[in-house]
Amino acid sequence: MTRLTSDDIKETPVVSKLDTELKNIVGTTLLGVASNTIPGMTGDFDFKNLKAGVVPITSGEGVIRGFSESVKAISEYLGMEAFVTNSPDVGGIAEAMSKGADIIFMADDYEFIAYNLKTGVYSNNTIATAKGYISALELAMGTFENNEVLVIGAGRVGTVAVEILSKKCSKVFVTDIDCTRAENLASKYPNVYCVKNIEEAVRSNMNILDASPGLIDGEWVQKGAIISAPGIPYAFDKKGEDKAKIIIHDPLSIGVSAMAVLSARDEYF
Ligand code: 2YC
């Protein structure tokens, strides 16, 4: 799993920048993309002033400068009241509870969760990122019905994305630098096919969810391609950007916004 650096997220607190970008490229706001992760949801999710407590976690490689502040800024932008606890770790969890947080965000080196203290519902960043970027791809494509999507990367996000997309698309292609991983994943679903060669996969697909850390040569990108790219670092060069119709990418905000909606709901789904 790729670990963010404070440099990756230095722009994140300016949520309005991404919001405007999304409105221009997929026709809806960051809240709209996150709300669209809920089956059958129309319109924007109303956070009804839920309160979010963000708890810095010092375990392992420790705190990423700007990470908690970014999660707070995203939560506020979505309509929640939000604060970063003064204490980290267990003290921070206790502080968040004593300050009346409804949802607690916390991330160590392996898991990033949003836990709803009132309902017991929680969301994790892997599933939420897959759902958030699938939502953005669906809005950009119009519909998945009778459509095919290529997933690049059979890691944590790519694996969730393939499972979800296998139920929505007529065909899903998956490719990974580790062919065995892609083959194992494809073998679980009748309409999912492994493509061994990443260049061939990109050249032959118009709709792409790129959940890999690898760079994609713009030479391979089809003109008019629609690309939803949670993968860190950003994978596309100028040529790829010129040829693609749409490339959706941000290091944290779409995943966190989906986590917020998925944990703020009354029940898990
Ligand atoms: O500042 C803190 O509290 C740190 N413990 C946060 C560590 C986050 C590590 N995870 C990542 O960098 C990426 C994120 C995009 C979410 C999942 N992995």
Coordinates of N, CA, C and O and ligand atoms in Angstrom, one line a residue, residues 1-5 55-59 61-65 67-68 106-112 125-126 129 156 232 251-252, ligand 1:
M1 N 0.9 -1.2 0.0 CA 0.0 0.0 0.0 C 0.9 1.2 0.0 O 1.8 1.3 0.7
T2 N 0.6 2.2 -0.8 CA 1.4 3.4 -1.0 C 1.2 4.3 0.2 O 0.0 4.6 0.5
R3 N 2.2 4.8 0.8 CA 2.1 5.7 2.0 C 2.2 7.2 1.4 O 3.0 7.5 0.7
L4 N 1.2 8.0 1.8 CA 1.2 9.4 1.4 C 2.4 10.1 2.0 O 2.8 9.8 3.1
T5 N 2.8 11.2 1.3 CA 3.8 12.1 1.9 C 3.1 13.4 2.2 O 2.1 13.7 1.5
V55 N -8.1 11.8 14.7 CA -7.1 11.5 15.7 C -5.8 11.1 15.1 O -5.7 10.1 14.4
P56 N -4.7 11.9 15.3 CA -3.4 11.6 14.8 C -2.9 10.3 15.4 O -3.1 10.1 16.6
I57 N -2.3 9.4 14.7 CA -1.9 8.1 15.2 C -0.3 8.0 15.0 O 0.2 8.2 13.9
T58 N 0.4 7.8 16.1 CA 1.9 7.9 16.1 C 2.5 6.5 15.8 O 3.7 6.4 15.7
S59 N 1.7 5.4 15.7 CA 2.4 4.1 15.6 C 3.2 4.0 14.3 O 3.0 4.8 13.4
E61 N 5.4 4.3 11.3 CA 6.2 5.4 10.7 C 5.7 6.7 11.2 O 6.2 7.8 10.9
G62 N 4.6 6.7 12.1 CA 4.2 7.9 12.7 C 3.3 8.8 11.9 O 2.7 8.5 10.9
V63 N 3.1 10.0 12.4 CA 2.2 11.0 11.9 C 2.7 11.6 10.5 O 4.0 11.7 10.4
I64 N 1.8 11.8 9.6 CA 2.2 12.5 8.3 C 1.8 13.9 8.5 O 0.6 14.2 8.6
R65 N 2.7 14.8 8.4 CA 2.4 16.3 8.6 C 1.3 16.7 7.6 O 1.4 16.4 6.4
F67 N -1.7 15.5 7.4 CA -2.7 14.4 7.1 C -4.0 14.7 7.9 O -5.1 14.8 7.3
S68 N -3.9 14.8 9.2 CA -5.1 15.0 10.0 C -5.8 16.3 9.6 O -7.0 16.4 9.5
M106 N -9.2 7.8 11.9 CA -7.9 7.5 12.4 C -7.2 6.5 11.4 O -7.8 5.6 10.9
A107 N -5.9 6.8 11.3 CA -5.1 5.9 10.3 C -3.7 5.6 10.9 O -3.0 6.4 11.3
D108 N -3.4 4.2 10.9 CA -2.0 3.9 11.1 C -1.4 3.5 9.8 O -2.0 3.9 8.7
D109 N -0.3 2.8 9.8 CA 0.4 2.5 8.5 C -0.4 1.5 7.7 O 0.0 1.3 6.5
Y110 N -1.4 0.8 8.2 CA -2.0 -0.3 7.5 C -3.5 0.0 7.2 O -4.1 -0.5 6.2
E111 N -4.2 0.6 8.2 CA -5.6 0.8 8.0 C -6.0 2.3 8.3 O -5.4 2.9 9.1
F112 N -7.0 2.8 7.5 CA -7.5 4.1 7.7 C -9.0 4.0 7.8 O -9.6 3.5 6.9
N125 N -10.7 3.0 4.3 CA -10.3 3.8 3.2 C -10.2 3.0 1.9 O -10.4 3.5 0.8
T126 N -9.8 1.7 2.0 CA -9.6 0.9 0.8 C -10.9 0.8 0.1 O -11.1 1.0 -1.1
T129 N -12.3 4.2 -1.1 CA -11.6 4.7 -2.3 C -12.0 4.0 -3.5 O -12.3 4.7 -4.5
R156 N -5.0 -3.7 -3.0 CA -6.2 -3.7 -2.1 C -7.3 -2.9 -2.8 O -8.5 -3.4 -2.9
I232 N -1.6 6.1 -6.4 CA -0.5 7.1 -6.0 C 0.8 6.5 -6.2 O 1.0 5.3 -5.9
P251 N -5.1 12.7 -4.2 CA -4.4 11.8 -3.3 C -5.3 11.3 -2.1 O -4.9 10.4 -1.5
L252 N -6.3 12.1 -1.8 CA -7.0 11.7 -0.5 C -8.5 12.1 -0.4 O -9.3 11.3 0.2
Ligands
2YC1 O1 -0.9 11.2 10.5 C1 -1.2 10.1 10.9 O2 -2.1 9.9 11.8 C2 -0.6 8.9 10.2 N1 -0.6 7.7 11.2 C3 -1.4 8.5 9.0 C4 -0.8 7.4 8.2 C5 -1.6 7.1 6.9 C6 -0.9 6.0 6.1 N2 -1.7 5.6 5.0 C7 -1.5 6.2 3.8 O3 -0.7 7.1 3.6 C8 -2.5 5.9 2.7 C9 -3.7 6.8 2.7 C10 -4.0 7.3 1.3 C11 -4.8 5.9 3.1 C12 -4.3 4.6 3.0 N3 -3.0 4.6 2.8

